[in-house]
Amino acid sequence: MLAAPISSCRALSPAAAAAAKTTRRRRMAVSASAWRTRREEAVGRMPRLAHREVMLAVAGEAEARLGERLLPSEVPADVKWFENAAGDAVGSVDVRRGAPGSSIAFMLDAWFHRDLPGSGAIDITALIINLTGVTDAPHLVMEFIQGTPTSLIVLLDLLPRRDLPLHPAYIDRYYAATSLDARGRQGFADRVPQSRPYVSPSLLIRSLWSPAAVVADIQCGEGGEETLEGIVCGQVASTAMDVLGVWLEHCAGGEEMEMDKTERERIVARDRKVSATELELNLAANLPRMFDADVSDRVVAEIRKAFVAHREVARALASQAEARLGARLLPSAVPPDVAEFRAGAGNAVGSLDVRRGAPGSTIDFTFQSSLHCKVPNGAIDITTLLLFLNASTDAPHFLMELIQGSPTSIVVILDLIPRKDLALHPEYIENAWSPTAILVSIDCGQGGECTLEEIVRGQLATVAKELLQIWLDSCADHASEMEEAERESMIKRDQIVRSKSIEVDLTSNLPRMFDQDVANRVIAEIRKAFGVQDV
């Protein structure tokens, strides 16, 4: 327990009560310290609120316990911290994907503050940790909404992933056997007489909660600011930690559950619909009411972009390559408006990174990019990883490109691109793959979201990692003795391949996804990296 019940605090002397409050804050600060270190700038610029301190403490504890099962955040700075032009609203969002092979899908924390006309304000704090399809265990959800200095809406739940009436054993396993109801909903109601049940205006949202959910509206009345803070630092904090403890012990273990294919696909499909509901009803609908349209579009687009499984595979491969190549790669010099870019309408976002090879190494450059664009029937996501060698070797380049146009299909290109022979003929460029190239389209059919995610995280990730390891072992360190004419022919071939890549893949496609000025800026940076002159 982080603090004694509020009824006990009332019996303390003013000095003792102040000391108890200080102790509570110190305990929460210790739990949140690691988390706050990563987000110190954003936290320091937000108004200080007790329920935000609780979220930081819970998030810090979750992060400490999950450890390497969470990948580092890749959310851009203008989404980790954003504000209105008028300065009346500020916010912060961070997303961390689960590491490959773990049961964690993602961890999202967010807080928003908006000044209201007069002297009021609204503050929203949220923490969501979702699991993957390897388990049917519930997700963790925590949300606080404060509209006045003396009131707070609290949502704490292990969000069920099955239809509970059809699966009574699920209720027993995760809610009855864990005593979650006594430690959560019922215990909270008994200890906080100022709370009453909160009824969401959305029937759909209400249907998602578990029977053990803490869904409370705390009203402390006029002059009740200190009482509310005591409740938040005491009963709310202790209940939130109890719920997190149940989730970490009984849900987040990571053991793969035995389920048939249809059952697993149903769970993943349900997860997608629930996530879409949360995104559309909570973020896409509410953020434009709190923030300027360009700000809310940017934040929502970044959150959508974060939940793409194959981008996780590309990140893991890039990290594997960078760890092995080490000092042979120079730091990135890509300007910020190319490292992260988006369409003016907010319907497309992208990121790009280029690292040149150090003098004397065999590396010419590494190239990573990801593009996300909403289209009328869904979205298209393109992830690319290129590792190009220079003219000191004739060893192949490494290429991975993943193109996802629907939740159930993906195009995969994996190859060690050859650098000799027929590439001097332009008609060959459109088919300049090696005989061992993997060029496949995977279509899992209607309802196949889970199957595709398993393939991407499983077989695709494994094959890509093995191919990259072959390249690192056999190509990246390989220097070749060549005649000058042979070397010049190879250099010419490399230039043709790069020019065609820009002309066919980028010059024609980027303007369809992004504003022309954005596309031109990105293409110019890629030309510079590829050593290709504008035409």
Short mmCIF file of C-alpha atoms in Angstrom, two decimals:
data_model
loop_
_atom_site.label_atom_id
_atom_site.label_comp_id
_atom_site.label_asym_id
_atom_site.label_seq_id
_atom_site.Cartn_x
_atom_site.Cartn_y
_atom_site.Cartn_z
CA MET A 1 0.00 0.00 0.00
CA LEU A 2 1.32 3.44 -0.89
CA ALA A 3 -0.67 5.20 1.81
CA ALA A 4 -3.18 4.68 4.61
CA PRO A 5 -6.89 5.04 3.79
CA ILE A 6 -8.13 8.60 3.70
CA SER A 7 -10.26 8.07 6.82
CA SER A 8 -7.07 7.35 8.79
CA CYS A 9 -5.40 10.46 7.40
CA ARG A 10 -8.19 12.66 8.74
CA ALA A 11 -7.33 11.65 12.31
CA LEU A 12 -3.73 12.87 11.99
CA SER A 13 -2.53 16.22 13.26
CA PRO A 14 -1.83 18.82 10.55
CA ALA A 15 1.93 18.28 10.91
CA ALA A 16 1.58 14.50 10.74
CA ALA A 17 -0.79 14.72 7.77
CA ALA A 18 1.70 16.94 5.93
CA ALA A 19 4.49 14.47 6.69
CA ALA A 20 2.35 11.58 5.45
CA LYS A 21 1.61 13.43 2.23
CA THR A 22 5.32 14.11 1.72
CA THR A 23 6.08 10.41 2.27
CA ARG A 24 3.48 9.39 -0.30
CA ARG A 25 4.92 11.75 -2.86
CA ARG A 26 8.46 10.52 -2.21
CA ARG A 27 7.42 6.89 -2.63
CA MET A 28 5.70 7.62 -5.93
CA ALA A 29 8.68 9.69 -7.07
CA VAL A 30 11.03 6.74 -6.45
CA SER A 31 8.81 4.43 -8.53
CA ALA A 32 8.58 7.01 -11.33
CA SER A 33 12.23 8.11 -11.41
CA ALA A 34 13.40 5.92 -14.29
CA TRP A 35 10.34 6.77 -16.34
CA ARG A 36 10.64 10.48 -15.63
CA THR A 37 14.31 10.48 -16.64
CA ARG A 38 13.35 9.58 -20.21
CA ARG A 39 10.63 12.19 -20.36
CA GLU A 40 12.01 14.87 -18.06
CA GLU A 41 11.52 17.70 -20.52
CA ALA A 42 7.85 16.92 -21.20
CA VAL A 43 7.02 16.27 -17.55
CA GLY A 44 8.72 19.44 -16.41
CA ARG A 45 6.64 21.55 -18.77
CA MET A 46 3.27 20.08 -17.77
CA PRO A 47 1.12 21.38 -14.87
CA ARG A 48 1.78 19.27 -11.77
CA LEU A 49 -1.16 17.04 -10.88
CA ALA A 50 -1.47 14.22 -8.35
CA HIS A 51 -3.03 11.77 -10.81
CA ARG A 52 -0.21 12.38 -13.29
CA GLU A 53 2.27 11.48 -10.55
CA VAL A 54 0.32 8.26 -9.98
CA MET A 55 0.51 7.42 -13.70
CA LEU A 56 4.25 8.09 -13.73
CA ALA A 57 4.72 5.80 -10.73
CA VAL A 58 2.67 2.98 -12.29
CA ALA A 59 4.39 3.41 -15.68
CA GLY A 60 7.81 3.42 -14.04
CA GLU A 61 7.03 0.21 -12.16
CA ALA A 62 5.70 -1.44 -15.34
CA GLU A 63 8.76 -0.39 -17.31
CA ALA A 64 11.11 -1.70 -14.62
CA ARG A 65 9.34 -5.06 -14.49
CA LEU A 66 8.99 -5.51 -18.26
CA GLY A 67 12.61 -4.51 -18.89
CA GLU A 68 13.99 -5.66 -22.25
CA ARG A 69 10.57 -6.78 -23.38
CA LEU A 70 10.00 -3.13 -24.32
CA LEU A 71 11.85 -1.49 -27.22
CA PRO A 72 13.05 2.13 -26.91
CA SER A 73 10.59 4.83 -27.92
CA GLU A 74 10.83 6.16 -31.47
CA VAL A 75 8.14 8.81 -31.12
CA PRO A 76 9.33 12.16 -32.59
CA ALA A 77 9.93 15.13 -30.35
CA ASP A 78 6.93 17.06 -31.65
CA VAL A 79 4.61 14.27 -30.48
CA LYS A 80 6.35 13.63 -27.16
CA TRP A 81 5.61 17.28 -26.48
CA PHE A 82 3.10 19.46 -28.34
CA GLU A 83 1.05 22.57 -27.69
CA ASN A 84 -1.48 24.90 -29.28
CA ALA A 85 -0.35 28.02 -31.05
CA ALA A 86 -2.37 30.01 -28.49
CA GLY A 87 -0.58 28.28 -25.61
CA ASP A 88 -3.85 27.18 -23.97
CA ALA A 89 -3.28 23.44 -24.46
CA VAL A 90 -0.27 21.15 -24.02
CA GLY A 91 0.18 17.41 -24.35
CA SER A 92 2.58 14.50 -24.50
CA VAL A 93 2.36 11.01 -26.04
CA ASP A 94 4.90 8.20 -25.91
CA VAL A 95 4.67 4.73 -27.43
CA ARG A 96 7.01 1.79 -26.89
CA ARG A 97 6.61 -1.37 -28.94
CA GLY A 98 7.18 -4.78 -27.45
CA ALA A 99 10.46 -6.50 -28.37
CA PRO A 100 10.30 -9.30 -30.95
CA GLY A 101 9.27 -12.56 -29.31
CA SER A 102 7.71 -10.92 -26.25
CA SER A 103 4.01 -10.94 -25.40
CA ILE A 104 3.92 -7.12 -25.26
CA ALA A 105 2.35 -5.40 -28.26
CA PHE A 106 2.88 -1.83 -27.07
CA MET A 107 2.87 0.50 -24.07
CA LEU A 108 1.29 3.93 -24.52
CA ASP A 109 1.22 6.76 -22.03
CA ALA A 110 -0.31 10.17 -22.66
CA TRP A 111 -1.42 13.30 -20.90
CA PHE A 112 -3.31 16.33 -22.12
CA HIS A 113 -4.06 19.70 -20.48
CA ARG A 114 -6.44 22.33 -21.86
CA ASP A 115 -7.35 25.66 -20.27
CA LEU A 116 -11.07 26.36 -20.44
CA PRO A 117 -12.80 29.72 -20.74
CA GLY A 118 -12.79 31.44 -17.37
CA SER A 119 -10.46 29.84 -14.86
CA GLY A 120 -11.08 26.14 -15.40
CA ALA A 121 -9.11 23.40 -17.12
CA ILE A 122 -9.42 19.75 -18.17
CA ASP A 123 -6.63 17.22 -17.66
CA ILE A 124 -6.54 13.69 -19.07
CA THR A 125 -3.90 11.09 -18.18
CA ALA A 126 -3.78 7.59 -19.69
CA LEU A 127 -1.63 4.44 -19.61
CA ILE A 128 -2.38 1.46 -21.87
CA ILE A 129 -0.33 -1.74 -22.16
CA ASN A 130 -1.58 -4.15 -24.83
CA LEU A 131 -0.53 -7.76 -25.31
CA THR A 132 -0.07 -9.69 -28.56
CA GLY A 133 -1.97 -12.64 -29.96
CA VAL A 134 0.29 -15.21 -28.26
CA THR A 135 -1.97 -14.93 -25.21
CA ASP A 136 -5.60 -14.15 -24.44
CA ALA A 137 -4.68 -12.39 -21.17
CA PRO A 138 -6.29 -8.96 -20.60
CA HIS A 139 -4.72 -5.63 -21.50
CA LEU A 140 -3.99 -3.03 -18.81
CA VAL A 141 -5.90 0.27 -18.98
CA MET A 142 -5.63 3.27 -16.67
CA GLU A 143 -7.25 6.64 -17.34
CA PHE A 144 -7.88 9.74 -15.22
CA ILE A 145 -10.03 12.69 -16.28
CA GLN A 146 -10.08 15.81 -14.11
CA GLY A 147 -12.52 18.61 -14.98
CA THR A 148 -12.49 20.53 -11.69
CA PRO A 149 -10.04 20.88 -8.78
CA THR A 150 -12.34 18.75 -6.58
CA SER A 151 -13.47 15.95 -8.92
CA LEU A 152 -11.86 13.11 -10.85
CA ILE A 153 -13.06 10.27 -13.09
CA VAL A 154 -11.04 7.08 -12.59
CA LEU A 155 -10.84 4.06 -14.91
CA LEU A 156 -8.66 1.10 -13.87
CA ASP A 157 -9.21 -2.21 -15.62
CA LEU A 158 -7.80 -5.40 -17.03
CA LEU A 159 -9.57 -5.14 -20.36
CA PRO A 160 -11.04 -8.54 -21.35
CA ARG A 161 -10.22 -9.99 -24.77
CA ARG A 162 -12.97 -12.58 -24.96
CA ASP A 163 -16.75 -12.52 -24.88
CA LEU A 164 -17.18 -13.14 -21.16
CA PRO A 165 -20.61 -14.88 -21.16
CA LEU A 166 -19.24 -17.41 -23.63
CA HIS A 167 -16.05 -17.97 -21.61
CA PRO A 168 -16.84 -18.19 -17.87
CA ALA A 169 -13.45 -19.83 -17.26
CA TYR A 170 -11.84 -16.59 -18.45
CA ILE A 171 -13.62 -14.71 -15.65
CA ASP A 172 -12.42 -17.26 -13.11
CA ARG A 173 -8.82 -17.20 -14.35
CA TYR A 174 -8.21 -13.47 -14.55
CA TYR A 175 -10.80 -11.83 -12.28
CA ALA A 176 -11.99 -14.29 -9.62
CA ALA A 177 -8.85 -16.33 -8.90
CA THR A 178 -6.74 -13.15 -8.75
CA SER A 179 -9.13 -11.45 -6.26
CA LEU A 180 -9.11 -8.48 -8.62
CA ASP A 181 -12.66 -7.48 -7.78
CA ALA A 182 -11.92 -7.27 -4.05
CA ARG A 183 -8.61 -5.49 -4.62
CA GLY A 184 -10.01 -3.23 -7.33
CA ARG A 185 -13.65 -2.27 -7.83
CA GLN A 186 -15.18 -3.37 -4.52
CA GLY A 187 -12.19 -2.42 -2.40
CA PHE A 188 -12.03 1.03 -3.96
CA ALA A 189 -15.73 1.68 -3.42
CA ASP A 190 -15.46 0.64 0.25
CA ARG A 191 -12.45 2.88 0.92
CA VAL A 192 -13.57 5.99 -0.99
CA PRO A 193 -17.04 7.09 0.13
CA GLN A 194 -16.73 10.19 -2.07
CA SER A 195 -16.86 8.00 -5.21
CA ARG A 196 -19.85 6.86 -7.17
CA PRO A 197 -20.07 4.72 -10.32
CA TYR A 198 -19.16 6.57 -13.51
CA VAL A 199 -21.35 5.91 -16.55
CA SER A 200 -19.67 6.60 -19.89
CA PRO A 201 -21.92 8.26 -22.49
CA SER A 202 -20.70 5.65 -25.00
CA LEU A 203 -22.52 2.31 -24.79
CA LEU A 204 -19.78 0.72 -26.86
CA ILE A 205 -17.04 1.86 -24.47
CA ARG A 206 -19.03 0.62 -21.48
CA SER A 207 -19.42 -2.80 -23.12
CA LEU A 208 -15.63 -3.23 -23.22
CA TRP A 209 -15.01 -3.01 -19.46
CA SER A 210 -14.61 -6.04 -17.23
CA PRO A 211 -16.96 -6.74 -14.29
CA ALA A 212 -14.06 -5.93 -11.93
CA ALA A 213 -13.26 -2.53 -13.47
CA VAL A 214 -12.81 0.49 -11.23
CA VAL A 215 -14.98 3.06 -13.02
CA ALA A 216 -15.56 5.82 -10.50
CA ASP A 217 -16.55 9.47 -10.35
CA ILE A 218 -14.96 11.06 -7.26
CA GLN A 219 -16.71 14.23 -6.04
CA CYS A 220 -15.16 15.98 -3.02
CA GLY A 221 -17.37 19.08 -3.06
CA GLU A 222 -16.55 22.72 -2.58
CA GLY A 223 -13.20 23.27 -0.91
CA GLY A 224 -12.28 19.60 -1.34
CA GLU A 225 -8.99 20.07 -3.19
CA GLU A 226 -6.89 18.68 -0.35
CA THR A 227 -9.29 15.79 0.17
CA LEU A 228 -9.10 14.86 -3.53
CA GLU A 229 -5.30 15.01 -3.52
CA GLY A 230 -5.21 12.77 -0.47
CA ILE A 231 -7.51 10.26 -2.16
CA VAL A 232 -5.44 10.28 -5.36
CA CYS A 233 -2.09 9.93 -3.55
CA GLY A 234 -3.58 7.30 -1.25
CA GLN A 235 -6.43 5.06 -2.37
CA VAL A 236 -6.16 5.71 -6.13
CA ALA A 237 -2.40 5.15 -6.12
CA SER A 238 -2.58 1.97 -4.03
CA THR A 239 -5.44 0.54 -6.12
CA ALA A 240 -3.60 1.34 -9.36
CA MET A 241 -0.48 -0.44 -8.09
CA ASP A 242 -2.60 -3.42 -6.97
CA VAL A 243 -4.20 -3.69 -10.42
CA LEU A 244 -0.79 -3.41 -12.09
CA GLY A 245 0.57 -6.09 -9.75
CA VAL A 246 -2.23 -8.49 -10.73
CA TRP A 247 -1.59 -7.80 -14.42
CA LEU A 248 2.18 -8.27 -14.16
CA GLU A 249 1.83 -11.49 -12.18
CA HIS A 250 -1.03 -13.17 -14.02
CA CYS A 251 -1.15 -11.63 -17.51
CA ALA A 252 2.21 -10.26 -18.70
CA GLY A 253 4.27 -13.41 -18.15
CA GLY A 254 4.69 -13.99 -21.85
CA GLU A 255 3.92 -17.71 -22.00
CA GLU A 256 2.31 -18.65 -25.31
CA MET A 257 -1.15 -20.11 -24.80
CA GLU A 258 -2.47 -23.11 -26.66
CA MET A 259 -5.24 -21.88 -28.94
CA ASP A 260 -6.45 -23.09 -32.30
CA LYS A 261 -5.94 -20.82 -35.31
CA THR A 262 -9.55 -19.61 -35.47
CA GLU A 263 -9.58 -18.75 -31.78
CA ARG A 264 -6.33 -16.77 -31.98
CA GLU A 265 -7.47 -14.89 -35.07
CA ARG A 266 -10.72 -13.97 -33.34
CA ILE A 267 -8.79 -12.48 -30.41
CA VAL A 268 -6.49 -10.46 -32.67
CA ALA A 269 -9.43 -9.22 -34.76
CA ARG A 270 -11.22 -8.18 -31.56
CA ASP A 271 -8.10 -6.36 -30.38
CA ARG A 272 -7.93 -4.42 -33.63
CA LYS A 273 -11.56 -3.36 -33.36
CA VAL A 274 -11.15 -2.32 -29.73
CA SER A 275 -8.00 -0.34 -30.56
CA ALA A 276 -9.77 1.32 -33.48
CA THR A 277 -12.70 2.19 -31.20
CA GLU A 278 -10.38 3.71 -28.61
CA LEU A 279 -8.54 5.64 -31.31
CA GLU A 280 -11.64 6.95 -33.06
CA LEU A 281 -13.84 7.67 -30.03
CA ASN A 282 -11.18 8.93 -27.61
CA LEU A 283 -8.37 10.41 -29.69
CA ALA A 284 -9.58 11.21 -33.19
CA ALA A 285 -12.81 12.68 -31.80
CA ASN A 286 -11.50 14.48 -28.71
CA LEU A 287 -8.03 15.75 -29.61
CA PRO A 288 -9.35 18.24 -32.22
CA ARG A 289 -11.51 19.75 -29.46
CA MET A 290 -8.45 20.37 -27.31
CA PHE A 291 -5.73 21.13 -29.89
CA ASP A 292 -5.28 22.85 -33.24
CA ALA A 293 -6.16 20.60 -36.18
CA ASP A 294 -2.57 20.29 -37.40
CA VAL A 295 -1.39 19.26 -33.92
CA SER A 296 -4.13 16.67 -33.36
CA ASP A 297 -3.67 15.22 -36.86
CA ARG A 298 0.06 14.84 -36.24
CA VAL A 299 -0.44 13.09 -32.91
CA VAL A 300 -3.16 10.72 -34.13
CA ALA A 301 -1.15 9.85 -37.26
CA GLU A 302 1.91 9.02 -35.17
CA ILE A 303 -0.09 6.73 -32.92
CA ARG A 304 -1.58 4.95 -35.95
CA LYS A 305 1.88 4.57 -37.45
CA ALA A 306 3.30 3.05 -34.30
CA PHE A 307 1.07 -0.03 -34.42
CA VAL A 308 2.58 -1.74 -37.50
CA ALA A 309 4.23 -5.12 -36.85
CA HIS A 310 6.62 -5.18 -39.81
CA ARG A 311 8.15 -1.85 -38.77
CA GLU A 312 9.22 -3.63 -35.59
CA VAL A 313 11.07 -6.23 -37.70
CA ALA A 314 12.87 -3.48 -39.65
CA ARG A 315 13.90 -1.72 -36.43
CA ALA A 316 15.30 -4.96 -35.03
CA LEU A 317 17.33 -5.59 -38.22
CA ALA A 318 18.64 -2.02 -38.30
CA SER A 319 19.76 -2.35 -34.68
CA GLN A 320 21.43 -5.68 -35.47
CA ALA A 321 23.34 -4.11 -38.37
CA GLU A 322 24.35 -0.98 -36.45
CA ALA A 323 25.60 -3.03 -33.50
CA ARG A 324 27.79 -5.14 -35.79
CA LEU A 325 29.07 -2.30 -38.02
CA GLY A 326 29.78 0.00 -35.06
CA ALA A 327 32.37 2.67 -35.80
CA ARG A 328 32.24 1.86 -39.52
CA LEU A 329 29.10 4.02 -39.64
CA LEU A 330 29.14 7.80 -39.24
CA PRO A 331 26.39 9.54 -37.26
CA SER A 332 23.25 10.50 -39.15
CA ALA A 333 23.29 13.97 -40.74
CA VAL A 334 19.71 13.93 -42.04
CA PRO A 335 17.92 17.25 -41.30
CA PRO A 336 14.97 17.13 -38.86
CA ASP A 337 12.37 17.94 -41.54
CA VAL A 338 13.44 14.81 -43.45
CA ALA A 339 14.08 12.57 -40.47
CA GLU A 340 10.36 13.06 -39.70
CA PHE A 341 7.87 14.46 -42.22
CA ARG A 342 4.13 14.48 -42.84
CA ALA A 343 1.51 15.61 -45.31
CA GLY A 344 -0.17 18.94 -44.60
CA ALA A 345 -3.56 17.23 -44.40
CA GLY A 346 -2.27 14.86 -41.71
CA ASN A 347 -3.11 11.74 -43.73
CA ALA A 348 0.48 10.62 -44.27
CA VAL A 349 3.61 10.45 -42.12
CA GLY A 350 7.12 9.28 -42.84
CA SER A 351 10.59 8.95 -41.41
CA LEU A 352 13.99 8.56 -43.04
CA ASP A 353 17.53 8.04 -41.79
CA VAL A 354 20.82 7.77 -43.67
CA ARG A 355 24.23 6.97 -42.19
CA ARG A 356 27.32 7.20 -44.35
CA GLY A 357 30.16 4.73 -44.03
CA ALA A 358 33.31 5.90 -42.23
CA PRO A 359 36.45 6.54 -44.35
CA GLY A 360 38.32 3.33 -45.02
CA SER A 361 35.32 1.02 -44.43
CA THR A 362 33.50 -1.02 -47.07
CA ILE A 363 30.20 0.66 -46.19
CA ASP A 364 28.85 3.30 -48.56
CA PHE A 365 25.67 4.08 -46.61
CA THR A 366 22.73 2.60 -44.70
CA PHE A 367 19.20 3.77 -45.45
CA GLN A 368 16.05 3.28 -43.37
CA SER A 369 12.61 4.66 -44.16
CA SER A 370 8.99 4.12 -43.21
CA LEU A 371 5.94 5.61 -44.90
CA HIS A 372 2.32 5.51 -43.72
CA CYS A 373 -0.56 6.90 -45.75
CA LYS A 374 -4.30 6.69 -45.17
CA VAL A 375 -6.26 5.72 -48.26
CA PRO A 376 -10.06 5.52 -48.78
CA ASN A 377 -10.24 1.83 -47.86
CA GLY A 378 -7.60 1.71 -45.13
CA ALA A 379 -3.90 2.54 -45.17
CA ILE A 380 -0.65 1.63 -46.88
CA ASP A 381 2.61 1.14 -44.99
CA ILE A 382 6.04 0.82 -46.63
CA THR A 383 9.17 -0.03 -44.66
CA THR A 384 12.62 -0.14 -46.30
CA LEU A 385 16.12 -1.06 -45.13
CA LEU A 386 19.10 -0.74 -47.52
CA LEU A 387 22.75 -1.46 -46.69
CA PHE A 388 24.97 -0.39 -49.59
CA LEU A 389 28.66 -1.21 -50.01
CA ASN A 390 31.23 0.93 -51.80
CA ALA A 391 33.57 0.19 -54.69
CA SER A 392 36.24 -1.45 -52.49
CA THR A 393 34.26 -4.69 -52.83
CA ASP A 394 32.01 -6.40 -55.33
CA ALA A 395 29.97 -8.07 -52.59
CA PRO A 396 26.18 -7.66 -52.82
CA HIS A 397 24.12 -4.94 -51.16
CA PHE A 398 21.39 -5.84 -48.63
CA LEU A 399 17.77 -4.96 -49.31
CA MET A 400 14.54 -5.44 -47.37
CA GLU A 401 11.27 -3.82 -48.36
CA LEU A 402 7.87 -4.58 -46.82
CA ILE A 403 4.68 -3.16 -48.33
CA GLN A 404 1.41 -3.64 -46.45
CA GLY A 405 -1.81 -2.54 -48.12
CA SER A 406 -4.32 -4.28 -45.88
CA PRO A 407 -4.43 -5.85 -42.39
CA THR A 408 -4.20 -9.32 -43.94
CA SER A 409 -1.65 -8.97 -46.76
CA ILE A 410 1.94 -7.87 -47.28
CA VAL A 411 4.50 -7.83 -50.09
CA VAL A 412 8.00 -8.94 -49.02
CA ILE A 413 11.25 -8.22 -50.87
CA LEU A 414 14.44 -9.64 -49.33
CA ASP A 415 17.64 -9.87 -51.33
CA LEU A 416 21.39 -9.57 -51.54
CA ILE A 417 21.45 -7.41 -54.68
CA PRO A 418 24.08 -8.57 -57.23
CA ARG A 419 26.53 -5.98 -58.57
CA LYS A 420 27.87 -7.55 -61.76
CA ASP A 421 27.00 -8.96 -65.16
CA LEU A 422 23.73 -7.98 -66.89
CA ALA A 423 22.98 -4.87 -64.86
CA LEU A 424 24.54 -2.63 -67.51
CA HIS A 425 21.51 -3.30 -69.73
CA PRO A 426 18.64 -0.94 -68.82
CA GLU A 427 15.96 -3.49 -69.66
CA TYR A 428 17.43 -5.71 -66.92
CA ILE A 429 17.19 -3.07 -64.19
CA GLU A 430 13.48 -3.70 -63.58
CA ASN A 431 14.38 -7.31 -62.75
CA ALA A 432 17.80 -6.89 -61.16
CA TRP A 433 17.24 -9.44 -58.41
CA SER A 434 19.50 -12.32 -57.50
CA PRO A 435 18.45 -15.92 -58.16
CA THR A 436 17.95 -16.36 -54.40
CA ALA A 437 15.78 -13.26 -53.89
CA ILE A 438 12.61 -13.58 -51.81
CA LEU A 439 9.86 -11.79 -53.74
CA VAL A 440 6.51 -12.86 -52.34
CA SER A 441 3.03 -11.56 -51.72
CA ILE A 442 1.45 -12.96 -48.55
CA ASP A 443 -2.35 -12.87 -48.42
CA CYS A 444 -4.00 -14.43 -45.37
CA GLY A 445 -7.57 -13.78 -46.51
CA GLN A 446 -10.55 -12.40 -44.64
CA GLY A 447 -10.07 -12.54 -40.88
CA GLY A 448 -6.38 -13.41 -41.26
CA GLU A 449 -4.94 -10.51 -39.24
CA CYS A 450 -3.58 -12.83 -36.56
CA THR A 451 -2.07 -15.22 -39.10
CA LEU A 452 -0.28 -12.36 -40.85
CA GLU A 453 1.04 -10.92 -37.59
CA GLU A 454 2.36 -14.35 -36.60
CA ILE A 455 4.09 -14.71 -39.98
CA VAL A 456 5.64 -11.24 -39.76
CA ARG A 457 6.83 -11.65 -36.16
CA GLY A 458 7.79 -15.29 -36.70
CA GLN A 459 8.92 -16.66 -40.07
CA LEU A 460 9.55 -13.29 -41.75
CA ALA A 461 11.55 -11.90 -38.83
CA THR A 462 13.60 -15.12 -38.63
CA VAL A 463 14.39 -15.30 -42.36
CA ALA A 464 15.26 -11.58 -42.54
CA LYS A 465 17.56 -11.86 -39.53
CA GLU A 466 19.32 -14.90 -41.01
CA LEU A 467 19.80 -13.19 -44.38
CA LEU A 468 21.20 -10.09 -42.71
CA GLN A 469 23.58 -12.26 -40.69
CA ILE A 470 24.83 -13.86 -43.92
CA TRP A 471 25.42 -10.37 -45.35
CA LEU A 472 27.23 -9.21 -42.21
CA ASP A 473 29.44 -12.33 -42.10
CA SER A 474 30.17 -12.76 -45.82
CA CYS A 475 29.75 -9.36 -47.49
CA ALA A 476 30.20 -6.39 -45.14
CA ASP A 477 33.89 -7.13 -44.45
CA HIS A 478 34.77 -8.47 -47.88
CA ALA A 479 37.34 -6.50 -49.90
CA SER A 480 37.83 -7.48 -53.55
CA GLU A 481 40.74 -7.19 -55.97
CA MET A 482 39.43 -6.03 -59.34
CA GLU A 483 40.75 -4.70 -62.60
CA GLU A 484 40.11 -1.00 -63.03
CA ALA A 485 37.72 -1.60 -65.93
CA GLU A 486 35.83 -4.15 -63.87
CA ARG A 487 35.54 -1.75 -60.95
CA GLU A 488 34.32 1.07 -63.20
CA SER A 489 31.71 -1.24 -64.69
CA MET A 490 30.48 -2.17 -61.22
CA ILE A 491 30.32 1.50 -60.15
CA LYS A 492 28.31 2.32 -63.24
CA ARG A 493 25.93 -0.54 -62.45
CA ASP A 494 25.48 0.70 -58.86
CA GLN A 495 24.64 4.17 -60.15
CA ILE A 496 22.02 2.78 -62.54
CA VAL A 497 20.43 0.72 -59.78
CA ARG A 498 20.29 3.74 -57.48
CA SER A 499 18.92 6.06 -60.19
CA LYS A 500 16.19 3.60 -61.13
CA SER A 501 15.30 3.09 -57.47
CA ILE A 502 14.76 6.83 -57.04
CA GLU A 503 12.97 7.25 -60.37
CA VAL A 504 10.63 4.27 -60.14
CA ASP A 505 10.02 3.98 -56.41
CA LEU A 506 10.32 7.50 -55.05
CA THR A 507 9.89 10.21 -57.68
CA SER A 508 6.65 8.64 -58.90
CA ASN A 509 5.20 7.51 -55.54
CA LEU A 510 6.12 10.08 -52.88
CA PRO A 511 4.12 12.94 -54.48
CA ARG A 512 1.05 10.70 -54.38
CA MET A 513 1.38 10.35 -50.63
CA PHE A 514 2.82 13.73 -49.58
CA ASP A 515 2.63 17.38 -50.58
CA GLN A 516 4.95 18.21 -53.47
CA ASP A 517 7.27 20.37 -51.36
CA VAL A 518 7.62 17.58 -48.79
CA ALA A 519 8.24 14.97 -51.48
CA ASN A 520 10.84 17.17 -53.19
CA ARG A 521 12.67 17.78 -49.91
CA VAL A 522 12.82 14.07 -49.08
CA ILE A 523 13.83 13.00 -52.59
CA ALA A 524 16.61 15.61 -52.66
CA GLU A 525 18.05 14.22 -49.42
CA ILE A 526 17.88 10.66 -50.77
CA ARG A 527 19.62 11.71 -54.00
CA LYS A 528 22.40 13.23 -51.92
CA ALA A 529 22.78 10.02 -49.91
CA PHE A 530 22.71 7.83 -53.03
CA GLY A 531 25.20 10.07 -54.84
CA VAL A 532 22.75 10.54 -57.71
CA GLN A 533 22.46 13.90 -59.48
CA ASP A 534 19.06 15.47 -60.15
CA VAL A 535 17.74 14.89 -63.65
#
